[in-house]
C-alpha cells in the first residue's frame, strides 16, 4: 500500500463549487505539505503544517484553505473554485530530526488532477 | 521563494545517449535535490547533495553540487526508455519559518526513443 495517498485522483467541477482534496499518510511524519503543479511552472507551495496545531501559508495560498484533522490527514479546500485553479495537486510529507540545519526528504502522493469548468 | 532556473526545458534523445541538465539560482543553496516525476505519479527523490563540490552517483545518474553553491548538474548515462519523465531540481527554503518547503525548478522533460 502507498505511504501517501490522495483522494480523489481526478475531479471535474464547476466554477463556484466547494471542493475538498484529501491526503492521508502512514509514514508517521509530522510535516505535511500541499503543492500545485502547472505545466511548465514546476511545483509551488500552497500550505504546509508542522503538526496538528500548526498551519502556515505558502507561496500561493489565496483561494485555498487547509485542515489538519490528525497527524496522518491534511485536507485542502477550494471554497469557491475558479478555472485558473485547474491544476495537478500534490500532497507531501517529511520527517523532522530536530536539527534546524538539516533537510529531510519529502515524500509525494500520486496527485489529484482537478479541472474547474 | 527563491527562483531556480532549470535548463533545458525539454530533451528528445535516442536510447543509449547521455543526457545533461542543469539548474542555477541567484541565491546560495545549502542543499540541492534532484527529483524525477514519472507520468501520472508524484515526484520521487533521485539524488540529494549537501556539500559544495560534491559529486554523487545513483546508478547511471550523477549529480554535482556547484562550487559556488548556486548551481547543480544532473547527468544520465546510456539513457533507456524508462528514463522518460520530468526531472526537477529543488532546494529547501533556507528559512526555518517556511518549514523547509522546497523551491522547485520548472523541470526538464525528457523523451527517449528506442
PDB file of C-alpha atoms in Angstrom:
ATOM      1  CA  UNK A   1       0.000   0.000   0.000  1.00  0.00           C
ATOM      2  CA  UNK A   2       1.157   3.518  -0.789  1.00  0.00           C
ATOM      3  CA  UNK A   3       2.543   5.552   2.100  1.00  0.00           C
ATOM      4  CA  UNK A   4       0.963   8.820   0.928  1.00  0.00           C
ATOM      5  CA  UNK A   5      -2.485   8.602  -0.630  1.00  0.00           C
ATOM      6  CA  UNK A   6      -4.637  11.287  -2.184  1.00  0.00           C
ATOM      7  CA  UNK A   7      -8.341  11.266  -2.965  1.00  0.00           C
ATOM      8  CA  UNK A   8      -9.850  11.791  -5.404  1.00  0.00           C
ATOM      9  CA  UNK A   9      -7.295  11.122  -8.149  1.00  0.00           C
ATOM     10  CA  UNK A  10      -9.325  13.054 -10.688  1.00  0.00           C
ATOM     11  CA  UNK A  11     -12.104  15.599 -10.252  1.00  0.00           C
ATOM     12  CA  UNK A  12     -14.050  17.796 -12.627  1.00  0.00           C
ATOM     13  CA  UNK A  13     -16.128  20.549 -11.090  1.00  0.00           C
ATOM     14  CA  UNK A  14     -17.815  23.824 -11.981  1.00  0.00           C
ATOM     15  CA  UNK A  15     -16.924  27.387 -11.150  1.00  0.00           C
ATOM     16  CA  UNK A  16     -18.161  28.398  -7.704  1.00  0.00           C
ATOM     17  CA  UNK A  17     -18.317  24.902  -6.240  1.00  0.00           C
ATOM     18  CA  UNK A  18     -16.593  23.978  -2.978  1.00  0.00           C
ATOM     19  CA  UNK A  19     -14.032  21.228  -3.388  1.00  0.00           C
ATOM     20  CA  UNK A  20     -12.029  19.257  -0.834  1.00  0.00           C
ATOM     21  CA  UNK A  21      -8.922  17.256  -1.668  1.00  0.00           C
ATOM     22  CA  UNK A  22      -7.761  14.785   0.932  1.00  0.00           C
ATOM     23  CA  UNK A  23      -4.365  13.424   1.835  1.00  0.00           C
ATOM     24  CA  UNK A  24      -3.514  10.582   4.195  1.00  0.00           C
ATOM     25  CA  UNK A  25      -0.147   9.176   5.181  1.00  0.00           C
ATOM     26  CA  UNK A  26       1.065   6.103   7.011  1.00  0.00           C
ATOM     27  CA  UNK A  27       4.682   7.241   7.339  1.00  0.00           C
ATOM     28  CA  UNK A  28       4.195   8.747  10.779  1.00  0.00           C
ATOM     29  CA  UNK A  29       5.622  12.077   9.638  1.00  0.00           C
ATOM     30  CA  UNK A  30       4.748  15.294  11.438  1.00  0.00           C
ATOM     31  CA  UNK A  31       5.167  17.630   8.480  1.00  0.00           C
ATOM     32  CA  UNK A  32       2.737  17.757   5.587  1.00  0.00           C
ATOM     33  CA  UNK A  33       2.565  19.994   2.523  1.00  0.00           C
ATOM     34  CA  UNK A  34       0.263  20.854  -0.360  1.00  0.00           C
ATOM     35  CA  UNK A  35       1.763  21.778  -3.725  1.00  0.00           C
ATOM     36  CA  UNK A  36       0.243  22.786  -7.018  1.00  0.00           C
ATOM     37  CA  UNK A  37       1.766  21.844 -10.373  1.00  0.00           C
ATOM     38  CA  UNK A  38       1.026  23.683 -13.598  1.00  0.00           C
ATOM     39  CA  UNK A  39       2.596  22.769 -16.958  1.00  0.00           C
ATOM     40  CA  UNK A  40       5.966  24.460 -17.335  1.00  0.00           C
ATOM     41  CA  UNK A  41       5.841  26.042 -13.858  1.00  0.00           C
ATOM     42  CA  UNK A  42       7.168  23.332 -11.585  1.00  0.00           C
ATOM     43  CA  UNK A  43       5.592  22.810  -8.169  1.00  0.00           C
ATOM     44  CA  UNK A  44       4.524  25.688  -5.963  1.00  0.00           C
ATOM     45  CA  UNK A  45       3.743  25.506  -2.271  1.00  0.00           C
ATOM     46  CA  UNK A  46       0.166  26.276  -1.175  1.00  0.00           C
ATOM     47  CA  UNK A  47       0.148  25.433   2.548  1.00  0.00           C
ATOM     48  CA  UNK A  48       2.236  23.453   4.994  1.00  0.00           C
ATOM     49  CA  UNK A  49       1.802  22.097   8.500  1.00  0.00           C
ATOM     50  CA  UNK A  50       4.431  21.194  11.099  1.00  0.00           C
ATOM     51  CA  UNK A  51       1.972  19.331  13.295  1.00  0.00           C
ATOM     52  CA  UNK A  52      -1.732  19.163  14.084  1.00  0.00           C
ATOM     53  CA  UNK A  53      -1.763  22.584  15.722  1.00  0.00           C
ATOM     54  CA  UNK A  54       0.419  24.328  13.163  1.00  0.00           C
ATOM     55  CA  UNK A  55      -0.762  25.648   9.773  1.00  0.00           C
ATOM     56  CA  UNK A  56       1.217  28.031   7.569  1.00  0.00           C
ATOM     57  CA  UNK A  57       0.621  29.743   4.244  1.00  0.00           C
ATOM     58  CA  UNK A  58       2.890  29.003   1.346  1.00  0.00           C
ATOM     59  CA  UNK A  59       3.690  30.911  -1.805  1.00  0.00           C
ATOM     60  CA  UNK A  60       0.205  30.742  -3.374  1.00  0.00           C
ATOM     61  CA  UNK A  61      -2.381  30.311  -0.594  1.00  0.00           C
ATOM     62  CA  UNK A  62      -5.022  32.756  -1.892  1.00  0.00           C
ATOM     63  CA  UNK A  63      -8.255  30.932  -2.728  1.00  0.00           C
ATOM     64  CA  UNK A  64      -7.306  27.863  -0.679  1.00  0.00           C
ATOM     65  CA  UNK A  65      -7.713  26.701   2.903  1.00  0.00           C
ATOM     66  CA  UNK A  66      -6.489  23.627   4.752  1.00  0.00           C
ATOM     67  CA  UNK A  67      -7.353  21.474   7.719  1.00  0.00           C
ATOM     68  CA  UNK A  68      -5.031  19.160   9.628  1.00  0.00           C
ATOM     69  CA  UNK A  69      -7.501  16.737  11.165  1.00  0.00           C
ATOM     70  CA  UNK A  70      -4.876  14.420  12.590  1.00  0.00           C
ATOM     71  CA  UNK A  71      -1.180  13.706  12.229  1.00  0.00           C
ATOM     72  CA  UNK A  72      -1.980  11.475   9.289  1.00  0.00           C
ATOM     73  CA  UNK A  73      -4.537  13.661   7.498  1.00  0.00           C
ATOM     74  CA  UNK A  74      -4.201  17.018   5.758  1.00  0.00           C
ATOM     75  CA  UNK A  75      -7.036  18.337   3.567  1.00  0.00           C
ATOM     76  CA  UNK A  76      -7.008  21.128   1.007  1.00  0.00           C
ATOM     77  CA  UNK A  77     -10.207  23.050   0.237  1.00  0.00           C
ATOM     78  CA  UNK A  78     -11.185  25.381  -2.560  1.00  0.00           C
ATOM     79  CA  UNK A  79     -14.043  27.369  -1.109  1.00  0.00           C
ATOM     80  CA  UNK A  80     -15.268  28.654  -4.469  1.00  0.00           C
ATOM     81  CA  UNK A  81     -13.410  27.035  -7.335  1.00  0.00           C
ATOM     82  CA  UNK A  82     -12.368  29.092 -10.349  1.00  0.00           C
ATOM     83  CA  UNK A  83     -10.975  27.920 -13.715  1.00  0.00           C
ATOM     84  CA  UNK A  84      -7.417  29.081 -13.054  1.00  0.00           C
ATOM     85  CA  UNK A  85      -7.280  26.610 -10.170  1.00  0.00           C
ATOM     86  CA  UNK A  86      -7.278  23.830 -12.749  1.00  0.00           C
ATOM     87  CA  UNK A  87      -4.033  22.015 -11.993  1.00  0.00           C
ATOM     88  CA  UNK A  88      -2.378  18.919 -10.584  1.00  0.00           C
ATOM     89  CA  UNK A  89      -2.257  18.980  -6.767  1.00  0.00           C
ATOM     90  CA  UNK A  90       0.289  17.065  -4.697  1.00  0.00           C
ATOM     91  CA  UNK A  91       0.454  16.304  -1.025  1.00  0.00           C
ATOM     92  CA  UNK A  92       3.847  15.591   0.525  1.00  0.00           C
ATOM     93  CA  UNK A  93       5.188  14.586   3.924  1.00  0.00           C
ATOM     94  CA  UNK A  94       8.524  14.793   5.672  1.00  0.00           C
ATOM     95  CA  UNK A  95      10.044  13.764   8.958  1.00  0.00           C
ATOM     96  CA  UNK A  96      11.748  16.141  11.381  1.00  0.00           C
ATOM     97  CA  UNK A  97      15.013  15.262  13.086  1.00  0.00           C
ATOM     98  CA  UNK A  98      15.050  18.296  15.361  1.00  0.00           C
ATOM     99  CA  UNK A  99      18.046  19.832  13.613  1.00  0.00           C
ATOM    100  CA  UNK A 100      17.201  23.167  12.025  1.00  0.00           C
ATOM    101  CA  UNK A 101      20.038  22.898   9.542  1.00  0.00           C
ATOM    102  CA  UNK A 102      19.063  19.513   8.242  1.00  0.00           C
ATOM    103  CA  UNK A 103      16.863  18.665   5.315  1.00  0.00           C
ATOM    104  CA  UNK A 104      14.513  15.722   5.412  1.00  0.00           C
ATOM    105  CA  UNK A 105      13.347  14.115   2.189  1.00  0.00           C
ATOM    106  CA  UNK A 106       9.794  14.911   1.164  1.00  0.00           C
ATOM    107  CA  UNK A 107       7.614  12.019   0.004  1.00  0.00           C
ATOM    108  CA  UNK A 108       4.913  12.853  -2.503  1.00  0.00           C
ATOM    109  CA  UNK A 109       1.494  11.353  -3.086  1.00  0.00           C
ATOM    110  CA  UNK A 110       0.308  10.391  -6.574  1.00  0.00           C
ATOM    111  CA  UNK A 111      -1.531  13.660  -7.143  1.00  0.00           C
ATOM    112  CA  UNK A 112      -5.079  14.849  -7.782  1.00  0.00           C
ATOM    113  CA  UNK A 113      -5.919  16.212 -11.203  1.00  0.00           C
ATOM    114  CA  UNK A 114      -8.523  18.955 -10.757  1.00  0.00           C
ATOM    115  CA  UNK A 115     -10.406  20.579 -13.615  1.00  0.00           C
ATOM    116  CA  UNK A 116     -12.621  23.595 -12.974  1.00  0.00           C
ATOM    117  CA  UNK A 117     -15.016  24.386 -15.804  1.00  0.00           C
TER     118      UNK A 117
ATOM    119  CA  UNK B   1      10.533  31.696  -2.835  1.00  0.00           C
ATOM    120  CA  UNK B   2      13.926  31.659  -4.454  1.00  0.00           C
ATOM    121  CA  UNK B   3      13.820  31.156  -8.194  1.00  0.00           C
ATOM    122  CA  UNK B   4      15.552  28.158  -9.725  1.00  0.00           C
ATOM    123  CA  UNK B   5      16.328  28.309 -13.435  1.00  0.00           C
ATOM    124  CA  UNK B   6      16.411  24.881 -14.993  1.00  0.00           C
ATOM    125  CA  UNK B   7      17.568  24.017 -18.499  1.00  0.00           C
ATOM    126  CA  UNK B   8      16.936  22.713 -20.984  1.00  0.00           C
ATOM    127  CA  UNK B   9      13.157  22.829 -20.823  1.00  0.00           C
ATOM    128  CA  UNK B  10      12.874  19.616 -22.826  1.00  0.00           C
ATOM    129  CA  UNK B  11      15.087  17.000 -24.437  1.00  0.00           C
ATOM    130  CA  UNK B  12      14.328  14.437 -27.113  1.00  0.00           C
ATOM    131  CA  UNK B  13      17.066  11.832 -27.410  1.00  0.00           C
ATOM    132  CA  UNK B  14      17.763   8.334 -28.643  1.00  0.00           C
ATOM    133  CA  UNK B  15      18.232   5.383 -26.365  1.00  0.00           C
ATOM    134  CA  UNK B  16      21.865   4.999 -25.372  1.00  0.00           C
ATOM    135  CA  UNK B  17      22.711   8.690 -25.472  1.00  0.00           C
ATOM    136  CA  UNK B  18      23.972  10.587 -22.455  1.00  0.00           C
ATOM    137  CA  UNK B  19      21.900  13.421 -21.001  1.00  0.00           C
ATOM    138  CA  UNK B  20      22.941  16.533 -19.138  1.00  0.00           C
ATOM    139  CA  UNK B  21      20.749  19.137 -17.460  1.00  0.00           C
ATOM    140  CA  UNK B  22      21.434  21.924 -15.031  1.00  0.00           C
ATOM    141  CA  UNK B  23      19.893  24.261 -12.530  1.00  0.00           C
ATOM    142  CA  UNK B  24      21.026  27.712 -11.439  1.00  0.00           C
ATOM    143  CA  UNK B  25      19.969  30.151  -8.771  1.00  0.00           C
ATOM    144  CA  UNK B  26      20.769  33.764  -7.951  1.00  0.00           C
ATOM    145  CA  UNK B  27      20.938  32.741  -4.293  1.00  0.00           C
ATOM    146  CA  UNK B  28      23.098  30.271  -2.437  1.00  0.00           C
ATOM    147  CA  UNK B  29      21.673  26.880  -1.528  1.00  0.00           C
ATOM    148  CA  UNK B  30      22.980  24.591   1.179  1.00  0.00           C
ATOM    149  CA  UNK B  31      21.292  21.561  -0.336  1.00  0.00           C
ATOM    150  CA  UNK B  32      20.482  20.623  -3.918  1.00  0.00           C
ATOM    151  CA  UNK B  33      17.976  17.937  -4.776  1.00  0.00           C
ATOM    152  CA  UNK B  34      17.038  16.200  -7.985  1.00  0.00           C
ATOM    153  CA  UNK B  35      13.574  14.658  -8.338  1.00  0.00           C
ATOM    154  CA  UNK B  36      12.033  12.636 -11.138  1.00  0.00           C
ATOM    155  CA  UNK B  37       8.341  12.604 -11.942  1.00  0.00           C
ATOM    156  CA  UNK B  38       7.032   9.670 -13.945  1.00  0.00           C
ATOM    157  CA  UNK B  39       3.878  10.256 -15.958  1.00  0.00           C
ATOM    158  CA  UNK B  40       0.843  10.174 -13.653  1.00  0.00           C
ATOM    159  CA  UNK B  41       2.899   9.991 -10.486  1.00  0.00           C
ATOM    160  CA  UNK B  42       4.310  12.276  -7.831  1.00  0.00           C
ATOM    161  CA  UNK B  43       7.974  13.309  -7.802  1.00  0.00           C
ATOM    162  CA  UNK B  44      10.495  10.886  -6.329  1.00  0.00           C
ATOM    163  CA  UNK B  45      13.869  11.911  -4.938  1.00  0.00           C
ATOM    164  CA  UNK B  46      16.813  10.715  -7.056  1.00  0.00           C
ATOM    165  CA  UNK B  47      19.833  12.384  -5.507  1.00  0.00           C
ATOM    166  CA  UNK B  48      20.485  14.773  -2.635  1.00  0.00           C
ATOM    167  CA  UNK B  49      23.641  16.919  -2.458  1.00  0.00           C
ATOM    168  CA  UNK B  50      24.736  18.532   0.792  1.00  0.00           C
ATOM    169  CA  UNK B  51      28.215  19.987   0.195  1.00  0.00           C
ATOM    170  CA  UNK B  52      29.661  22.392  -2.375  1.00  0.00           C
ATOM    171  CA  UNK B  53      31.713  20.475  -4.931  1.00  0.00           C
ATOM    172  CA  UNK B  54      30.086  17.176  -4.009  1.00  0.00           C
ATOM    173  CA  UNK B  55      29.684  14.631  -6.791  1.00  0.00           C
ATOM    174  CA  UNK B  56      27.178  11.854  -6.122  1.00  0.00           C
ATOM    175  CA  UNK B  57      26.078   8.899  -8.226  1.00  0.00           C
ATOM    176  CA  UNK B  58      22.982   6.744  -8.182  1.00  0.00           C
ATOM    177  CA  UNK B  59      23.320   4.055 -10.816  1.00  0.00           C
ATOM    178  CA  UNK B  60      23.508   5.756 -14.209  1.00  0.00           C
ATOM    179  CA  UNK B  61      22.750   9.125 -12.636  1.00  0.00           C
ATOM    180  CA  UNK B  62      25.429  11.529 -11.469  1.00  0.00           C
ATOM    181  CA  UNK B  63      24.789  14.899  -9.878  1.00  0.00           C
ATOM    182  CA  UNK B  64      27.142  17.643  -8.783  1.00  0.00           C
ATOM    183  CA  UNK B  65      26.760  20.473  -6.291  1.00  0.00           C
ATOM    184  CA  UNK B  66      28.369  23.529  -7.880  1.00  0.00           C
ATOM    185  CA  UNK B  67      31.328  25.044  -6.102  1.00  0.00           C
ATOM    186  CA  UNK B  68      29.633  28.457  -5.979  1.00  0.00           C
ATOM    187  CA  UNK B  69      26.583  26.790  -4.310  1.00  0.00           C
ATOM    188  CA  UNK B  70      24.416  28.500  -6.928  1.00  0.00           C
ATOM    189  CA  UNK B  71      24.159  25.664  -9.410  1.00  0.00           C
ATOM    190  CA  UNK B  72      23.861  21.934  -9.838  1.00  0.00           C
ATOM    191  CA  UNK B  73      24.108  19.455 -12.695  1.00  0.00           C
ATOM    192  CA  UNK B  74      22.471  16.109 -13.364  1.00  0.00           C
ATOM    193  CA  UNK B  75      23.844  13.671 -15.901  1.00  0.00           C
ATOM    194  CA  UNK B  76      22.248  10.445 -17.081  1.00  0.00           C
ATOM    195  CA  UNK B  77      24.470   7.999 -18.918  1.00  0.00           C
ATOM    196  CA  UNK B  78      23.334   5.486 -21.526  1.00  0.00           C
ATOM    197  CA  UNK B  79      19.696   6.527 -21.426  1.00  0.00           C
ATOM    198  CA  UNK B  80      16.925   3.917 -21.614  1.00  0.00           C
ATOM    199  CA  UNK B  81      13.203   4.299 -22.337  1.00  0.00           C
ATOM    200  CA  UNK B  82      12.240   4.204 -18.647  1.00  0.00           C
ATOM    201  CA  UNK B  83      14.240   7.397 -18.109  1.00  0.00           C
ATOM    202  CA  UNK B  84      11.295   9.238 -19.677  1.00  0.00           C
ATOM    203  CA  UNK B  85       9.756  11.771 -17.315  1.00  0.00           C
ATOM    204  CA  UNK B  86      10.192  15.239 -15.898  1.00  0.00           C
ATOM    205  CA  UNK B  87      13.310  15.982 -13.882  1.00  0.00           C
ATOM    206  CA  UNK B  88      13.156  18.728 -11.278  1.00  0.00           C
ATOM    207  CA  UNK B  89      15.876  20.403  -9.349  1.00  0.00           C
ATOM    208  CA  UNK B  90      14.866  21.676  -5.924  1.00  0.00           C
ATOM    209  CA  UNK B  91      16.321  23.382  -2.920  1.00  0.00           C
ATOM    210  CA  UNK B  92      14.978  23.718   0.597  1.00  0.00           C
ATOM    211  CA  UNK B  93      13.928  27.202   1.520  1.00  0.00           C
ATOM    212  CA  UNK B  94      16.589  28.386   3.979  1.00  0.00           C
ATOM    213  CA  UNK B  95      14.204  29.956   6.474  1.00  0.00           C
ATOM    214  CA  UNK B  96      13.029  27.834   9.364  1.00  0.00           C
ATOM    215  CA  UNK B  97       9.737  29.715   9.195  1.00  0.00           C
ATOM    216  CA  UNK B  98       8.999  28.200   5.809  1.00  0.00           C
ATOM    217  CA  UNK B  99       9.267  24.707   7.174  1.00  0.00           C
ATOM    218  CA  UNK B 100      11.949  23.734   4.713  1.00  0.00           C
ATOM    219  CA  UNK B 101       9.439  23.557   1.924  1.00  0.00           C
ATOM    220  CA  UNK B 102      11.011  23.039  -1.447  1.00  0.00           C
ATOM    221  CA  UNK B 103      11.636  25.590  -4.193  1.00  0.00           C
ATOM    222  CA  UNK B 104      11.368  23.756  -7.492  1.00  0.00           C
ATOM    223  CA  UNK B 105      12.757  24.476 -10.926  1.00  0.00           C
ATOM    224  CA  UNK B 106      10.280  24.336 -13.794  1.00  0.00           C
ATOM    225  CA  UNK B 107      11.522  20.939 -14.874  1.00  0.00           C
ATOM    226  CA  UNK B 108      13.250  19.280 -17.805  1.00  0.00           C
ATOM    227  CA  UNK B 109      11.013  16.975 -19.809  1.00  0.00           C
ATOM    228  CA  UNK B 110      12.954  14.002 -21.168  1.00  0.00           C
ATOM    229  CA  UNK B 111      11.764  11.829 -24.022  1.00  0.00           C
ATOM    230  CA  UNK B 112      13.770   8.772 -25.073  1.00  0.00           C
ATOM    231  CA  UNK B 113      13.154   6.965 -28.324  1.00  0.00           C
ATOM    232  CA  UNK B 114      14.144   3.302 -28.724  1.00  0.00           C
TER     233      UNK B 114
END
